[in-house]
């Protein structure tokens, strides 16, 4: 919701929890006004996120609350309030946060009134919270993934006490709607359609830190999208860990395909994307809806994780290599030219050279437009962490490099195919290197740079893709 459009009369219609939170925001606003007087400037806040699109969307909600209180948002961590929205999907995401916390301690020595909050997926792990309590005493507030909506209440609690405030919920069934939120872009936005995950892939920590799957009511989703469109948004990305299982736990169940059909009817909305699709739940109905709607982007992210049916079984993915390839065939037949991308894990426990060859085989058969490749990372608490036969680092590295080479060779060939064509492009920003150029995104998610005016930002225009430069194009307006 756009903050500025939040009228009091709308607050009247909100749930009692939402109203309670607005009250905390209001109190903090008064506190902030006083601080502003004393300092002769507004307080500054910096929100950094370390994770996926859902993590980024949560950061927008945090920003929304802070701006409503009066904070001025800044990029630098030399701010009055620094919030790290953490990720724990792989170990290196985790390590990054500890590294940065050391730096924050120095900043806090310079500015003792500075507040530091940690939230997000990492904080849902007890061992992490224990470590912070013990070794990072200067952190002010710790909260998790289920209670972001309480940020103002937790800040108030911190101001009223002189110790660290910790509030972590193990899980929740609650979805608190209508809180403020601030968007990074004015013309495109992420919209949560569900939270949590029930799949328990054996390597993955997400179900433990994000809780059980909960779908938002379709009416709330449609209302949010209509408000976004009224506010200038033309492209939305529907977000969920497994969007294909949307709606199963609603009072009146609804499928993702049915939801999409309602969403594409919204006037003024031009483009719809979604992520992530689990192959096991991708229905023929969804393929049909994608095929028939011009608004749905010509791109599907379909994580395969491994090409070996044996490994897929141990990963608890619920499909075989053959079923995945058959699904890809059906998608490509229904929607010729669709861009497919994927996620692949290398070095899952017990992965043999033969298993890895199966993954390479899938990559060659599907021909992905791009693939996110990950080295398996052991996550404590997941079934895979206890599996024997963890793979030797050198072997994993060697496989990873072979995979990357294969993926890149195929992807650059595919990108080149569009050279010379005219495509519709959403203009996103002024080019970072050359201010005479604009940068826009094709329906298939690739970027193109072309001569144009800043006024075009947020508009969909036709661009001829003159030259392919590997993974992007140089083009011209037509
Ligand atoms: N819900 C999405 C993925 C969310 S996590 C899905 O099911 O597709 C994003 C990606 O991180 C996953 O697709 C997987 O490839 C990778 N990942 C998750 N856990 C991992 C681990 N322990 N080690 C390495 N990569 C992992
Ligand atoms: Fe993790 Fe699997 Fe859920 Fe994706 S579907 S978030 S990989 S458990
Ligand atoms: Fe990371 Fe949490 Fe997303 S663990 S990948 S931020 S759901």
Short mmCIF file of N, CA and C and ligand atoms in Angstrom, two decimals, residues 89-90 203-204 241 276 303 305 317 343-345 374-377 379, ligand 1:
data_model
loop_
_atom_site.label_atom_id
_atom_site.label_comp_id
_atom_site.label_asym_id
_atom_site.label_seq_id
_atom_site.Cartn_x
_atom_site.Cartn_y
_atom_site.Cartn_z
N UNK A 89 19.90 -19.67 3.74
CA UNK A 89 19.71 -20.81 2.84
C UNK A 89 21.02 -21.56 2.57
N UNK A 90 22.12 -20.81 2.52
CA UNK A 90 23.44 -21.43 2.40
C UNK A 90 24.35 -20.79 3.43
N UNK A 203 17.57 -31.00 1.68
CA UNK A 203 18.74 -30.14 1.88
C UNK A 203 18.36 -28.77 2.42
N UNK A 204 17.05 -28.46 2.46
CA UNK A 204 16.63 -27.05 2.54
C UNK A 204 16.14 -26.63 3.92
N UNK A 241 7.19 -19.59 -2.07
CA UNK A 241 8.24 -20.62 -2.23
C UNK A 241 7.81 -21.68 -3.22
N UNK A 276 8.31 -19.08 -6.85
CA UNK A 276 8.94 -20.08 -7.67
C UNK A 276 7.98 -21.22 -7.96
N UNK A 303 12.97 -24.79 -11.04
CA UNK A 303 14.16 -25.41 -10.45
C UNK A 303 14.16 -26.93 -10.58
N UNK A 305 17.14 -28.80 -9.60
CA UNK A 305 18.02 -29.20 -8.48
C UNK A 305 19.01 -30.29 -8.85
N UNK A 317 12.14 -34.50 -3.76
CA UNK A 317 11.57 -33.55 -4.71
C UNK A 317 10.28 -34.06 -5.37
N UNK A 343 17.30 -23.73 -11.02
CA UNK A 343 18.29 -23.79 -9.94
C UNK A 343 18.87 -25.21 -9.92
N UNK A 344 20.17 -25.32 -9.72
CA UNK A 344 20.81 -26.64 -9.67
C UNK A 344 21.77 -26.69 -8.48
N UNK A 345 21.72 -27.79 -7.75
CA UNK A 345 22.66 -27.98 -6.64
C UNK A 345 23.69 -29.04 -7.04
N UNK A 374 24.42 -23.83 -7.56
CA UNK A 374 24.85 -23.71 -6.17
C UNK A 374 25.66 -24.92 -5.75
N UNK A 375 26.69 -24.67 -4.95
CA UNK A 375 27.39 -25.78 -4.32
C UNK A 375 26.60 -26.15 -3.08
N UNK A 376 26.36 -27.45 -2.91
CA UNK A 376 25.57 -27.90 -1.76
C UNK A 376 26.16 -27.37 -0.46
N UNK A 377 25.30 -26.84 0.40
CA UNK A 377 25.75 -26.30 1.68
C UNK A 377 24.97 -27.04 2.78
N UNK A 379 23.07 -27.67 5.96
CA UNK A 379 22.29 -26.85 6.88
C UNK A 379 21.86 -27.69 8.07
N1 LIG B 1 11.34 -22.57 -3.14
C1 LIG B 1 12.28 -22.55 -4.19
C2 LIG B 1 13.72 -22.33 -3.78
C3 LIG B 1 14.07 -21.53 -2.61
S1 LIG B 1 15.76 -21.56 -2.14
C4 LIG B 1 12.20 -23.88 -4.91
O1 LIG B 1 11.82 -24.88 -4.37
O2 LIG B 1 12.61 -23.90 -6.03
C5 LIG B 1 16.58 -21.13 -3.65
C6 LIG B 1 17.53 -22.17 -4.13
O3 LIG B 1 18.57 -22.33 -3.21
C7 LIG B 1 16.96 -23.57 -4.28
O4 LIG B 1 16.25 -23.74 -5.46
C8 LIG B 1 18.19 -24.43 -4.22
O5 LIG B 1 18.72 -24.64 -5.51
C9 LIG B 1 19.15 -23.61 -3.40
N2 LIG B 1 19.39 -24.23 -2.10
C10 LIG B 1 18.49 -24.44 -1.12
N3 LIG B 1 19.10 -25.07 -0.08
C11 LIG B 1 20.39 -25.26 -0.43
C12 LIG B 1 21.52 -25.85 0.21
N4 LIG B 1 21.42 -26.39 1.41
N5 LIG B 1 22.69 -25.84 -0.45
C13 LIG B 1 22.80 -25.29 -1.67
N6 LIG B 1 21.79 -24.73 -2.32
C14 LIG B 1 20.58 -24.71 -1.71
#
